[in-house]
PDB file of C-alpha atoms in Angstrom:
ATOM      1  CA  GLN D   1      -3.425 156.684  48.928  1.00 89.00           C
ATOM      2  CA  VAL D   2      -0.742 158.996  47.518  1.00 94.00           C
ATOM      3  CA  GLU D   3       2.890 158.149  47.842  1.00 95.00           C
ATOM      4  CA  LEU D   4       5.708 160.669  47.181  1.00 96.00           C
ATOM      5  CA  THR D   5       9.407 160.203  47.264  1.00 96.00           C
ATOM      6  CA  ASN D   6      11.543 163.311  47.270  1.00 97.00           C
ATOM      7  CA  GLU D   7      14.771 162.767  45.372  1.00 96.00           C
ATOM      8  CA  THR D   8      15.076 166.390  44.144  1.00 96.00           C
ATOM      9  CA  GLY D   9      17.644 167.639  46.655  1.00 96.00           C
ATOM     10  CA  ARG D  10      15.139 170.464  47.445  1.00 97.00           C
ATOM     11  CA  VAL D  11      12.381 170.857  49.890  1.00 98.00           C
ATOM     12  CA  VAL D  12       9.029 169.689  48.552  1.00 98.00           C
ATOM     13  CA  VAL D  13       5.846 171.077  50.070  1.00 98.00           C
ATOM     14  CA  VAL D  14       2.457 169.363  49.388  1.00 97.00           C
ATOM     15  CA  LEU D  15      -0.362 171.823  49.510  1.00 97.00           C
ATOM     16  CA  GLY D  16      -3.635 171.059  51.398  1.00 96.00           C
ATOM     17  CA  TYR D  17      -7.197 171.674  50.369  1.00 93.00           C
ATOM     18  CA  ASP D  18      -6.938 175.424  50.875  1.00 95.00           C
ATOM     19  CA  ASP D  19      -3.475 175.645  49.225  1.00 96.00           C
ATOM     20  CA  GLU D  20      -1.953 175.826  52.635  1.00 97.00           C
ATOM     21  CA  PRO D  21       1.339 173.949  53.461  1.00 97.00           C
ATOM     22  CA  TYR D  22       0.327 170.423  54.406  1.00 97.00           C
ATOM     23  CA  LEU D  23       3.391 168.128  54.137  1.00 98.00           C
ATOM     24  CA  ARG D  24       6.947 169.189  53.937  1.00 98.00           C
ATOM     25  CA  PHE D  25       9.569 166.740  52.533  1.00 98.00           C
ATOM     26  CA  GLY D  26      13.114 167.633  53.530  1.00 97.00           C
ATOM     27  CA  ALA D  27      15.850 168.109  50.920  1.00 97.00           C
ATOM     28  CA  ALA D  28      17.849 165.281  52.538  1.00 95.00           C
ATOM     29  CA  GLY D  29      14.877 163.146  53.712  1.00 95.00           C
ATOM     30  CA  GLY D  30      12.356 163.302  56.465  1.00 97.00           C
ATOM     31  CA  VAL D  31       8.754 164.391  56.293  1.00 98.00           C
ATOM     32  CA  GLU D  32       6.849 166.828  58.446  1.00 98.00           C
ATOM     33  CA  MET D  33       3.061 167.488  58.701  1.00 97.00           C
ATOM     34  CA  ASN D  34       1.576 170.900  59.405  1.00 97.00           C
ATOM     35  CA  LEU D  35      -0.786 170.336  62.296  1.00 96.00           C
ATOM     36  CA  ARG D  36      -2.528 173.541  61.542  1.00 95.00           C
ATOM     37  CA  SER D  37      -3.459 172.373  58.029  1.00 95.00           C
ATOM     38  CA  PRO D  38      -7.162 171.262  57.988  1.00 93.00           C
ATOM     39  CA  ALA D  39      -5.981 168.431  55.738  1.00 93.00           C
ATOM     40  CA  ALA D  40      -3.975 166.900  58.586  1.00 92.00           C
ATOM     41  CA  THR D  41      -7.224 166.171  60.377  1.00 89.00           C
ATOM     42  CA  LEU D  42      -9.551 165.598  57.388  1.00 88.00           C
ATOM     43  CA  ASN D  43      -7.181 162.923  55.831  1.00 86.00           C
ATOM     44  CA  GLU D  44      -7.395 160.856  59.075  1.00 86.00           C
ATOM     45  CA  SER D  45     -10.801 159.423  57.990  1.00 80.00           C
ATOM     46  CA  PHE D  46     -12.080 158.062  54.726  1.00 77.00           C
ATOM     47  CA  ASP D  47     -15.202 160.239  54.772  1.00 76.00           C
ATOM     48  CA  MET D  48     -13.996 163.444  56.395  1.00 74.00           C
ATOM     49  CA  SER D  49     -16.067 162.666  59.465  1.00 79.00           C
ATOM     50  CA  ILE D  50     -13.480 163.816  62.010  1.00 81.00           C
ATOM     51  CA  PRO D  51     -14.148 167.426  63.066  1.00 83.00           C
ATOM     52  CA  VAL D  52     -11.439 169.963  62.300  1.00 86.00           C
ATOM     53  CA  PRO D  53      -9.937 171.392  65.499  1.00 83.00           C
ATOM     54  CA  ASP D  54     -10.322 175.086  66.225  1.00 86.00           C
ATOM     55  CA  ASP D  55      -6.552 175.663  65.842  1.00 88.00           C
ATOM     56  CA  ALA D  56      -6.526 174.276  62.317  1.00 90.00           C
ATOM     57  CA  ASP D  57      -6.206 177.369  60.150  1.00 91.00           C
ATOM     58  CA  PRO D  58      -4.860 177.364  56.628  1.00 92.00           C
ATOM     59  CA  ASP D  59      -3.808 181.032  57.053  1.00 94.00           C
ATOM     60  CA  ALA D  60      -1.897 180.523  60.334  1.00 94.00           C
ATOM     61  CA  PRO D  61       1.925 179.924  60.356  1.00 96.00           C
ATOM     62  CA  PRO D  62       2.639 176.162  60.009  1.00 96.00           C
ATOM     63  CA  ARG D  63       3.270 174.040  63.083  1.00 96.00           C
ATOM     64  CA  TRP D  64       5.394 171.186  61.768  1.00 97.00           C
ATOM     65  CA  GLU D  65       5.637 167.752  63.375  1.00 97.00           C
ATOM     66  CA  SER D  66       7.877 164.950  62.047  1.00 97.00           C
ATOM     67  CA  VAL D  67       5.927 162.007  60.616  1.00 97.00           C
ATOM     68  CA  SER D  68       8.782 160.070  58.885  1.00 97.00           C
ATOM     69  CA  ASP D  69      12.541 159.968  58.748  1.00 97.00           C
ATOM     70  CA  SER D  70      12.294 158.618  55.216  1.00 96.00           C
ATOM     71  CA  ALA D  71      12.316 160.507  51.815  1.00 96.00           C
ATOM     72  CA  THR D  72       9.082 158.539  51.048  1.00 97.00           C
ATOM     73  CA  TYR D  73       5.732 159.122  52.617  1.00 97.00           C
ATOM     74  CA  ARG D  74       2.228 157.786  51.938  1.00 96.00           C
ATOM     75  CA  TRP D  75      -0.975 159.464  52.954  1.00 95.00           C
ATOM     76  CA  HIS D  76      -4.725 159.346  52.347  1.00 92.00           C
ATOM     77  CA  ASP D  77      -5.903 162.290  50.291  1.00 92.00           C
ATOM     78  CA  HIS D  78      -9.595 162.943  49.551  1.00 88.00           C
ATOM     79  CA  ARG D  79      -8.909 164.522  46.200  1.00 90.00           C
ATOM     80  CA  THR D  80      -7.809 161.171  44.847  1.00 89.00           C
ATOM     81  CA  HIS D  81     -10.916 159.055  45.403  1.00 84.00           C
ATOM     82  CA  TRP D  82     -14.670 159.047  44.942  1.00 83.00           C
ATOM     83  CA  MET D  83     -16.299 160.672  48.003  1.00 81.00           C
ATOM     84  CA  GLY D  84     -19.929 159.615  47.447  1.00 80.00           C
ATOM     85  CA  ASP D  85     -21.692 156.873  49.376  1.00 82.00           C
ATOM     86  CA  ASP D  86     -23.332 155.606  46.180  1.00 86.00           C
ATOM     87  CA  PRO D  87     -21.729 155.091  42.814  1.00 85.00           C
ATOM     88  CA  PRO D  88     -21.709 158.081  40.399  1.00 86.00           C
ATOM     89  CA  ASN D  89     -24.859 158.338  38.182  1.00 89.00           C
ATOM     90  CA  ASP D  90     -23.057 157.206  35.037  1.00 88.00           C
ATOM     91  CA  VAL D  91     -21.702 154.159  36.856  1.00 86.00           C
ATOM     92  CA  ALA D  92     -25.179 153.326  38.277  1.00 86.00           C
ATOM     93  CA  ALA D  93     -26.537 153.574  34.731  1.00 90.00           C
ATOM     94  CA  ALA D  94     -23.944 151.338  33.097  1.00 89.00           C
ATOM     95  CA  PRO D  95     -22.169 149.274  35.845  1.00 85.00           C
ATOM     96  CA  ASP D  96     -20.615 146.911  33.364  1.00 85.00           C
ATOM     97  CA  ALA D  97     -18.446 149.629  31.746  1.00 88.00           C
ATOM     98  CA  ASP D  98     -15.348 151.519  32.850  1.00 90.00           C
ATOM     99  CA  HIS D  99     -15.932 155.185  33.785  1.00 91.00           C
ATOM    100  CA  LEU D 100     -13.744 158.152  34.394  1.00 92.00           C
ATOM    101  CA  VAL D 101     -15.191 159.394  37.684  1.00 90.00           C
ATOM    102  CA  GLN D 102     -13.156 162.498  38.249  1.00 90.00           C
ATOM    103  CA  ARG D 103      -9.825 164.271  37.622  1.00 94.00           C
ATOM    104  CA  PHE D 104      -7.787 165.724  40.438  1.00 92.00           C
ATOM    105  CA  THR D 105      -4.798 167.954  40.913  1.00 94.00           C
ATOM    106  CA  LEU D 106      -2.397 168.072  43.873  1.00 95.00           C
ATOM    107  CA  GLY D 107      -0.529 171.286  44.250  1.00 96.00           C
ATOM    108  CA  LEU D 108       3.183 171.097  45.259  1.00 96.00           C
ATOM    109  CA  ARG D 109       6.109 173.444  45.673  1.00 97.00           C
ATOM    110  CA  VAL D 110       9.518 172.094  44.743  1.00 97.00           C
ATOM    111  CA  GLY D 111      11.775 174.682  46.256  1.00 96.00           C
ATOM    112  CA  ASP D 112       9.999 177.898  45.246  1.00 95.00           C
ATOM    113  CA  GLU D 113       8.634 176.409  42.018  1.00 97.00           C
ATOM    114  CA  PRO D 114       4.945 175.512  41.893  1.00 97.00           C
ATOM    115  CA  VAL D 115       4.178 172.057  40.467  1.00 96.00           C
ATOM    116  CA  ALA D 116       0.808 170.452  39.749  1.00 96.00           C
ATOM    117  CA  VAL D 117       0.334 166.685  39.820  1.00 95.00           C
ATOM    118  CA  SER D 118      -2.723 165.552  37.960  1.00 93.00           C
ATOM    119  CA  GLY D 119      -4.474 162.280  38.000  1.00 93.00           C
ATOM    120  CA  GLU D 120      -7.747 160.452  37.305  1.00 93.00           C
ATOM    121  CA  VAL D 121     -10.074 158.345  39.327  1.00 89.00           C
ATOM    122  CA  TRP D 122     -11.549 155.466  37.343  1.00 90.00           C
ATOM    123  CA  TRP D 123     -14.363 153.101  38.238  1.00 86.00           C
ATOM    124  CA  ARG D 124     -13.478 149.717  36.797  1.00 83.00           C
ATOM    125  CA  ALA D 125     -16.205 147.321  35.786  1.00 82.00           C
ATOM    126  CA  GLN D 126     -16.235 144.032  37.671  1.00 74.00           C
ATOM    127  CA  ALA D 127     -15.258 141.070  35.547  1.00 69.00           C
ATOM    128  CA  SER D 128     -17.580 138.074  35.610  1.00 68.00           C
ATOM    129  CA  PRO D 129     -16.236 135.230  37.867  1.00 69.00           C
ATOM    130  CA  TRP D 130     -17.974 132.590  35.793  1.00 72.00           C
ATOM    131  CA  PRO D 131     -15.263 131.908  33.217  1.00 72.00           C
ATOM    132  CA  TRP D 132     -12.713 131.445  36.073  1.00 66.00           C
ATOM    133  CA  LEU D 133     -15.016 129.213  38.048  1.00 71.00           C
ATOM    134  CA  ALA D 134     -15.454 127.115  34.963  1.00 76.00           C
ATOM    135  CA  VAL D 135     -11.725 126.846  34.527  1.00 73.00           C
ATOM    136  CA  ALA D 136     -11.302 125.912  38.214  1.00 73.00           C
ATOM    137  CA  ALA D 137     -14.023 123.271  37.920  1.00 76.00           C
ATOM    138  CA  ALA D 138     -12.395 121.785  34.808  1.00 76.00           C
ATOM    139  CA  ILE D 139      -8.961 121.591  36.555  1.00 73.00           C
ATOM    140  CA  ALA D 140     -10.535 120.098  39.673  1.00 74.00           C
ATOM    141  CA  GLY D 141     -12.307 117.485  37.535  1.00 75.00           C
ATOM    142  CA  ALA D 142      -9.078 116.659  35.674  1.00 72.00           C
ATOM    143  CA  ALA D 143      -7.249 116.372  39.017  1.00 72.00           C
ATOM    144  CA  ALA D 144      -9.842 113.962  40.362  1.00 74.00           C
ATOM    145  CA  VAL D 145      -9.592 111.751  37.272  1.00 75.00           C
ATOM    146  CA  ALA D 146      -5.801 112.049  37.295  1.00 71.00           C
ATOM    147  CA  GLY D 147      -5.707 110.926  40.943  1.00 70.00           C
ATOM    148  CA  ARG D 148      -7.129 107.542  39.890  1.00 74.00           C
ATOM    149  CA  THR D 149      -4.507 106.724  37.217  1.00 71.00           C
ATOM    150  CA  ARG D 150      -1.190 104.926  37.546  1.00 71.00           C
ATOM    151  CA  ARG D 151       0.794 108.059  36.694  1.00 70.00           C
ATOM    152  CA  TRP D 152      -1.198 110.231  39.084  1.00 68.00           C
ATOM    153  CA  SER D 153       1.712 112.273  40.406  1.00 73.00           C
ATOM    154  CA  GLY D 154       2.756 113.602  36.954  1.00 73.00           C
ATOM    155  CA  ALA D 155      -0.927 114.286  36.026  1.00 69.00           C
ATOM    156  CA  LEU D 156      -1.473 116.149  39.315  1.00 70.00           C
ATOM    157  CA  VAL D 157       1.644 118.260  38.688  1.00 72.00           C
ATOM    158  CA  VAL D 158       0.200 119.272  35.255  1.00 73.00           C
ATOM    159  CA  CYS D 159      -3.162 120.128  36.937  1.00 69.00           C
ATOM    160  CA  LEU D 160      -1.335 122.167  39.593  1.00 73.00           C
ATOM    161  CA  LEU D 161       0.616 124.065  36.924  1.00 73.00           C
ATOM    162  CA  ALA D 162      -2.566 124.705  35.020  1.00 75.00           C
ATOM    163  CA  GLY D 163      -4.389 126.021  38.083  1.00 73.00           C
ATOM    164  CA  THR D 164      -1.387 128.224  38.959  1.00 74.00           C
ATOM    165  CA  SER D 165      -1.248 129.609  35.441  1.00 72.00           C
ATOM    166  CA  ALA D 166      -4.954 130.322  35.380  1.00 71.00           C
ATOM    167  CA  ALA D 167      -4.762 132.064  38.782  1.00 71.00           C
ATOM    168  CA  ALA D 168      -1.825 134.206  37.555  1.00 68.00           C
ATOM    169  CA  ILE D 169      -3.659 135.182  34.321  1.00 69.00           C
ATOM    170  CA  GLY D 170      -6.739 136.048  36.348  1.00 65.00           C
ATOM    171  CA  ALA D 171      -4.725 138.180  38.726  1.00 63.00           C
ATOM    172  CA  ILE D 172      -3.062 140.061  35.937  1.00 64.00           C
ATOM    173  CA  GLY D 173      -6.386 140.738  34.372  1.00 59.00           C
ATOM    174  CA  GLY D 174      -6.431 138.468  31.375  1.00 52.00           C
TER     175      GLY D 174
END
């Protein structure tokens, strides 16, 4: 998803797939969607499977509808993710490596000034779960042994802290 917060004090318009006005962020907050933008319909599904209505016309005058009272709005945008059913060819050829899948640009207007927001879509290799399963098994074994000692409560606290630390390192990506 894309999230934008307008703190410019000016109207910000996000352009749709045909460079038509798609979203309008008010200068003092609030967000409106142009119901005539094809992007308004296409972004409702992950795979663009919803048919675009006949009155969706990128060249027609916008028909704005309020979608948020906030200065921040989040939406699904097909330019920012891989659209294929299967992984890209380079990913399929080397799934254990990271790959730059595509670059994208979102067009905006801040007041009357055109602005381009660029980004990249990356395919990240899956880390092997085996090292973390081995750590979990070692901690579980230590906890089982510690539970049979006289000072079991202190030993179990140490095991709990070790497990929590390992989970945190794994979540961060260590």
